[in-house]
PDB file of C-alpha atoms in Angstrom:
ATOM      1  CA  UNK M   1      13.852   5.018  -9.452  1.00 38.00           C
ATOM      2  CA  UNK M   2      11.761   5.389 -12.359  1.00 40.00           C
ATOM      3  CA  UNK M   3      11.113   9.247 -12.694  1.00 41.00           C
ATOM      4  CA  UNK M   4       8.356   8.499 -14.645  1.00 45.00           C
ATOM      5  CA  UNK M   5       6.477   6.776 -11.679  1.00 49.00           C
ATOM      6  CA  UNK M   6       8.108   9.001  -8.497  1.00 52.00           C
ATOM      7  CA  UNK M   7       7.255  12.510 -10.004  1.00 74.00           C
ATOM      8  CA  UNK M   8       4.188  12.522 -11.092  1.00 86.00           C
ATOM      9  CA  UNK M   9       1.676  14.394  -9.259  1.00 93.00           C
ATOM     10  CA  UNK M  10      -2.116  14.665  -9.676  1.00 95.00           C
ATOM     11  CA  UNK M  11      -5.376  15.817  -7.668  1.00 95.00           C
ATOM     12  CA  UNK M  12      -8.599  14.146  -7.878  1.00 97.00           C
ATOM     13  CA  UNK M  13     -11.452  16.521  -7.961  1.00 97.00           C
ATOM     14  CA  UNK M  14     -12.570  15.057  -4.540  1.00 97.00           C
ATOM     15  CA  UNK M  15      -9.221  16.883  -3.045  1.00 96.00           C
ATOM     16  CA  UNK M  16      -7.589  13.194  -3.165  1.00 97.00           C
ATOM     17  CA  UNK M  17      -3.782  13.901  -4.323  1.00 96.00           C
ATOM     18  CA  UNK M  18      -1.365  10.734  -5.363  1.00 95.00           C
ATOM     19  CA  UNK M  19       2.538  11.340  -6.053  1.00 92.00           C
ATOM     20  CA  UNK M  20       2.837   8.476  -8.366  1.00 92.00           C
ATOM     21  CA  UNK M  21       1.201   6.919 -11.279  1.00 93.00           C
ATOM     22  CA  UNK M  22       0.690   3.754  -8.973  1.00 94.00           C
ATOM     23  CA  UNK M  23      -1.325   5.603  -6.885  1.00 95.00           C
ATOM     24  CA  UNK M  24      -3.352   7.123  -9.072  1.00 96.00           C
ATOM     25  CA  UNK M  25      -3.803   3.815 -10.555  1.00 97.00           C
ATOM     26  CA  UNK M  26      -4.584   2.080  -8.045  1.00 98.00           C
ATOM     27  CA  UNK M  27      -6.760   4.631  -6.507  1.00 98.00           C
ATOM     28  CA  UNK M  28      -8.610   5.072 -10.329  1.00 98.00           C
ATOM     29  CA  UNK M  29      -9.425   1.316  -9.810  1.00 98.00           C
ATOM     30  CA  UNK M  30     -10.610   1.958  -5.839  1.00 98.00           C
ATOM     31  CA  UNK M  31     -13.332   4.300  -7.702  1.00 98.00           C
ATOM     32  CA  UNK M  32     -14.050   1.900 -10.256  1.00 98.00           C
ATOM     33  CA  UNK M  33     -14.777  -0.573  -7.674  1.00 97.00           C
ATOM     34  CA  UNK M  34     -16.961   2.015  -6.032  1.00 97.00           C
ATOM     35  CA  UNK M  35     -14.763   3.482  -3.200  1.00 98.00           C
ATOM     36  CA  UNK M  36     -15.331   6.580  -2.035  1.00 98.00           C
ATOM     37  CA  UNK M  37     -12.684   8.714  -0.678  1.00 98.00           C
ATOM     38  CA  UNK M  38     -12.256   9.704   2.809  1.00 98.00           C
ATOM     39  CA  UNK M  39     -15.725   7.586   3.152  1.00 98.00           C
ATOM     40  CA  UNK M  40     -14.983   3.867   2.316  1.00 98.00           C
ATOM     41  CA  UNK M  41     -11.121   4.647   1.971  1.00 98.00           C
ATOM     42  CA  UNK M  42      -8.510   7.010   3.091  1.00 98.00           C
ATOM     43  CA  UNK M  43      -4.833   8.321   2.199  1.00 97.00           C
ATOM     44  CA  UNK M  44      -1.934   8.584   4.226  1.00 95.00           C
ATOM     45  CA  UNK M  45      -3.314   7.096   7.632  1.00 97.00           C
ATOM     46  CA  UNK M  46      -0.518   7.650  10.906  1.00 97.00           C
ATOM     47  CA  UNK M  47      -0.071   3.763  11.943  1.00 97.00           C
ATOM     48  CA  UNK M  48      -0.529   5.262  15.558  1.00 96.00           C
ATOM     49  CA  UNK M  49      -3.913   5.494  14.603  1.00 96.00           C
ATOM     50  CA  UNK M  50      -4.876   1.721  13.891  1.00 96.00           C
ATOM     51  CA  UNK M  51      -1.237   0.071  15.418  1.00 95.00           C
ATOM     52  CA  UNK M  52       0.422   0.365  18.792  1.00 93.00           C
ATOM     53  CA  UNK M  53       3.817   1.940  16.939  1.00 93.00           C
ATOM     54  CA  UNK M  54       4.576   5.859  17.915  1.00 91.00           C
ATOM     55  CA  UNK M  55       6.465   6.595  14.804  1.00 92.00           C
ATOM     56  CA  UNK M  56       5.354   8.879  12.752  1.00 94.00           C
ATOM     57  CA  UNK M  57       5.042   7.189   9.697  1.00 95.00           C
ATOM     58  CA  UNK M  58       1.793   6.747   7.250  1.00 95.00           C
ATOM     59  CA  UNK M  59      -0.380   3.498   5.654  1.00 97.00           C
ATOM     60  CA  UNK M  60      -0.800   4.412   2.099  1.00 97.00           C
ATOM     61  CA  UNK M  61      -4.391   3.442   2.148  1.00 98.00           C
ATOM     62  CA  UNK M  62      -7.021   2.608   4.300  1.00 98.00           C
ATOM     63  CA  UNK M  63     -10.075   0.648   2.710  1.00 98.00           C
ATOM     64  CA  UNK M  64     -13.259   0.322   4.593  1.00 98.00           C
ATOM     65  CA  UNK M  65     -15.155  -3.323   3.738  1.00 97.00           C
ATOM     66  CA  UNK M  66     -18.437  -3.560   3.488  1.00 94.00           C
ATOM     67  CA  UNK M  67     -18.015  -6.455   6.573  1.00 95.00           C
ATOM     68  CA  UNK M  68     -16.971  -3.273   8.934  1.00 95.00           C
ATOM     69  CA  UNK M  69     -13.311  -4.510   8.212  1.00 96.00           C
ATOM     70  CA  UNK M  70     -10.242  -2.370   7.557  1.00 98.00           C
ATOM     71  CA  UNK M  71      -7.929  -3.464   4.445  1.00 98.00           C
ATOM     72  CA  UNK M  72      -4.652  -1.470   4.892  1.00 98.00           C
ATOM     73  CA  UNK M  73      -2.321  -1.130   1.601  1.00 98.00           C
ATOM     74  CA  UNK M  74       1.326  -0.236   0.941  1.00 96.00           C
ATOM     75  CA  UNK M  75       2.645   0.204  -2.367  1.00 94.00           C
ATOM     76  CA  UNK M  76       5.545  -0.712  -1.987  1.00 90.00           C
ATOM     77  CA  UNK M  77       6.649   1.407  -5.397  1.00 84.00           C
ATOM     78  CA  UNK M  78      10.626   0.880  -4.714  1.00 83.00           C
ATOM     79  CA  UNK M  79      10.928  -2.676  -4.516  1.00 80.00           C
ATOM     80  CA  UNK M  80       9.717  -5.316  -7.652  1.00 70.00           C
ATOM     81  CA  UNK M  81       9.221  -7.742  -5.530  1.00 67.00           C
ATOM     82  CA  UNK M  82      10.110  -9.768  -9.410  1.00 62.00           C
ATOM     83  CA  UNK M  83      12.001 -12.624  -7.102  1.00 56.00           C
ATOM     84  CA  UNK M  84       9.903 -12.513  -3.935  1.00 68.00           C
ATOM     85  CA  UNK M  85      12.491 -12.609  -1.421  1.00 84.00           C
ATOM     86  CA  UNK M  86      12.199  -8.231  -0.812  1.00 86.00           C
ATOM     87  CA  UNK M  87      12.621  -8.941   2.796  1.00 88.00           C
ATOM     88  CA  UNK M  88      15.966 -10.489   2.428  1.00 88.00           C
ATOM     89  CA  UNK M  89      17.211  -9.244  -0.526  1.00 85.00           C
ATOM     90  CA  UNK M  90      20.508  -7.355  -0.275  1.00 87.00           C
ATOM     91  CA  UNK M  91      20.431  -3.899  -2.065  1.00 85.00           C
ATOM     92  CA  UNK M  92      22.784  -2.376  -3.637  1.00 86.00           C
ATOM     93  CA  UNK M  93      21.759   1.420  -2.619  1.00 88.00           C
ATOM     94  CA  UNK M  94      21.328   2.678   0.563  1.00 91.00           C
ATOM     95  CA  UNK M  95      17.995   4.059  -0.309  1.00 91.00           C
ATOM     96  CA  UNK M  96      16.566   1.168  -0.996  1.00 88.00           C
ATOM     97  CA  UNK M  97      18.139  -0.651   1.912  1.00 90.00           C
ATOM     98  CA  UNK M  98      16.376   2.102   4.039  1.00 92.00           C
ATOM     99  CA  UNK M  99      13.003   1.724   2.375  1.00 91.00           C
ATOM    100  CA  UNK M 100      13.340  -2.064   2.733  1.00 91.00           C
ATOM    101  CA  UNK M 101      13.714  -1.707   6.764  1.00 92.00           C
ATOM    102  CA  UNK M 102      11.030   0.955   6.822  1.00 94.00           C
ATOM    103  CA  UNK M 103       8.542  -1.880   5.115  1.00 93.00           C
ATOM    104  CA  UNK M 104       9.982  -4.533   6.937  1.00 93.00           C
ATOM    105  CA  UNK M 105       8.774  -2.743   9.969  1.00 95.00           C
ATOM    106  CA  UNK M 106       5.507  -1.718   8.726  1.00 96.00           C
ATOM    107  CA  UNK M 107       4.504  -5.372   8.048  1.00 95.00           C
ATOM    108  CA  UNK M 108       5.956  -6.359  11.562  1.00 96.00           C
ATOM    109  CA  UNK M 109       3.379  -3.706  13.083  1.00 97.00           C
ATOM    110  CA  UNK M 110       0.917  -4.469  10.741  1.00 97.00           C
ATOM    111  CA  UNK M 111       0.767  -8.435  12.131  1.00 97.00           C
ATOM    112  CA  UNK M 112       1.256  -7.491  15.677  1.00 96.00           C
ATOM    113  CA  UNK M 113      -1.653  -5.673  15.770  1.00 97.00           C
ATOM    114  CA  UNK M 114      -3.792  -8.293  14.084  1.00 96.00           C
ATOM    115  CA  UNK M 115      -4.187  -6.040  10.528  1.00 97.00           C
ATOM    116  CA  UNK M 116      -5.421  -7.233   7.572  1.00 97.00           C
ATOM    117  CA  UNK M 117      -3.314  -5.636   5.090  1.00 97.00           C
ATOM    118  CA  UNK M 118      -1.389  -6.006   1.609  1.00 96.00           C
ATOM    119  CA  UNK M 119       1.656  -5.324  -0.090  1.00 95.00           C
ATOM    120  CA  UNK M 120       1.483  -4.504  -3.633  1.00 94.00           C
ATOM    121  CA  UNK M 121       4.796  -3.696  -5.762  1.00 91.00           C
ATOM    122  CA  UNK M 122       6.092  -2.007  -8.556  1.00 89.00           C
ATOM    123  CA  UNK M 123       5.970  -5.016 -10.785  1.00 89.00           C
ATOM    124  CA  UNK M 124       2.682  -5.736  -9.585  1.00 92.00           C
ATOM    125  CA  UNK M 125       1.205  -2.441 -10.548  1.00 92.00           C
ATOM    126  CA  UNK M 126       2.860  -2.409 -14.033  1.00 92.00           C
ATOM    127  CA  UNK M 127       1.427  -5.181 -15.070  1.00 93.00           C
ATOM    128  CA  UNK M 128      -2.086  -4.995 -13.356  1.00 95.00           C
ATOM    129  CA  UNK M 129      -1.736  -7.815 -11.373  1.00 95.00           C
ATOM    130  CA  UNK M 130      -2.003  -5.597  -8.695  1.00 96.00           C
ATOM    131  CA  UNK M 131      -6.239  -5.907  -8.939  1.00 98.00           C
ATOM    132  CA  UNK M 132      -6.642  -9.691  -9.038  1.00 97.00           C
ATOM    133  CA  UNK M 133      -4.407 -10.054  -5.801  1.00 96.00           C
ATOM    134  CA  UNK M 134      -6.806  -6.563  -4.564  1.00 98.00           C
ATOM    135  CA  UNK M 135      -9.938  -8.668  -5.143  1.00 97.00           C
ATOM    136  CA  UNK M 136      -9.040 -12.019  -3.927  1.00 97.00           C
ATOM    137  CA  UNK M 137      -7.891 -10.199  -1.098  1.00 97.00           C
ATOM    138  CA  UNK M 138     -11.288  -8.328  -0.582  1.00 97.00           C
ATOM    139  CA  UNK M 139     -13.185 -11.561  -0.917  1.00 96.00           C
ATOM    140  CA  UNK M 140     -11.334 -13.760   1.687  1.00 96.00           C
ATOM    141  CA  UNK M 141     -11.250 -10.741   4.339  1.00 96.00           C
ATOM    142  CA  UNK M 142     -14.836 -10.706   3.409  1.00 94.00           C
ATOM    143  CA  UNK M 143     -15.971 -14.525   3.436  1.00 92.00           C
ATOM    144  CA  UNK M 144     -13.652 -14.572   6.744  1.00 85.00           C
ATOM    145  CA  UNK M 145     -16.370 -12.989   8.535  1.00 73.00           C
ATOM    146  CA  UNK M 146     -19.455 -13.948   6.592  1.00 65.00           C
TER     147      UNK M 146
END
């Protein structure tokens, strides 16, 4: 892990707090977009809240559409996701291993209870990528419906 990225802490005036700089990029460009937080989208959501899972585990974000729609977000900060094959991949730590499962899971919930939802991932976020694949995203959730 990057220390750089994983200890970094910062609080938004609004009370929002992120634990990473891709949070509080990606949350910077939520704002810029014109999100509000904990009004058109939220930190930290329990899945048992939007998912049939019981675990006790948390969506990174929760963004409200202007359809009525729910976007839900993981950033998935531990895997670079540089060969796109994170869900098989073999690592070579346990750590990561464990945080692989623990998305792997997520994303299982996520489609059984009919989500819409994104991954976004460390290489993603370092090179800003991360708010094309955000807006395209947005738009076909959004022409989906329309």
């Amino acid at each position: 892990m990057n220390s750089n990225n994983f200890s970094f802490k910062y609080t938004f005036d609004d009370g929002e707090r992120v634990v990473s700089t891709m949070e509080f990029d990606f949350s910077t460009y939520l704002r810029s977009l014109g999100f509000v937080y904990n009004n058109s989208y939220f930190r930290d959501v329990m899945y048992k809240t939007f998912t049939n899972s019981n675990r006790k585990i948390n969506c990174d974000y929760s963004i409200l559409l202007s359809n009525g729609e729910f976007l839900y977000i993981e950033i998935a900060g531990m895997i670079s996701n540089d060969t796109n094959d994170w869900r098989t991949h073999n690592f070579q730590y346990k750590i990561h291993y464990d945080y692989q499962q623990k998305m792997l899971y997520k994303e299982k919930i996520l489609i059984e209870n009919n989500c819409n939802y994104l991954f976004l991932f460390s290489s993603e976020m370092k090179t800003g990528k991360y708010k094309e694949i955000l807006d395209n995203k947005i738009n076909e959730i959004i022409c989906k419906t329309a």
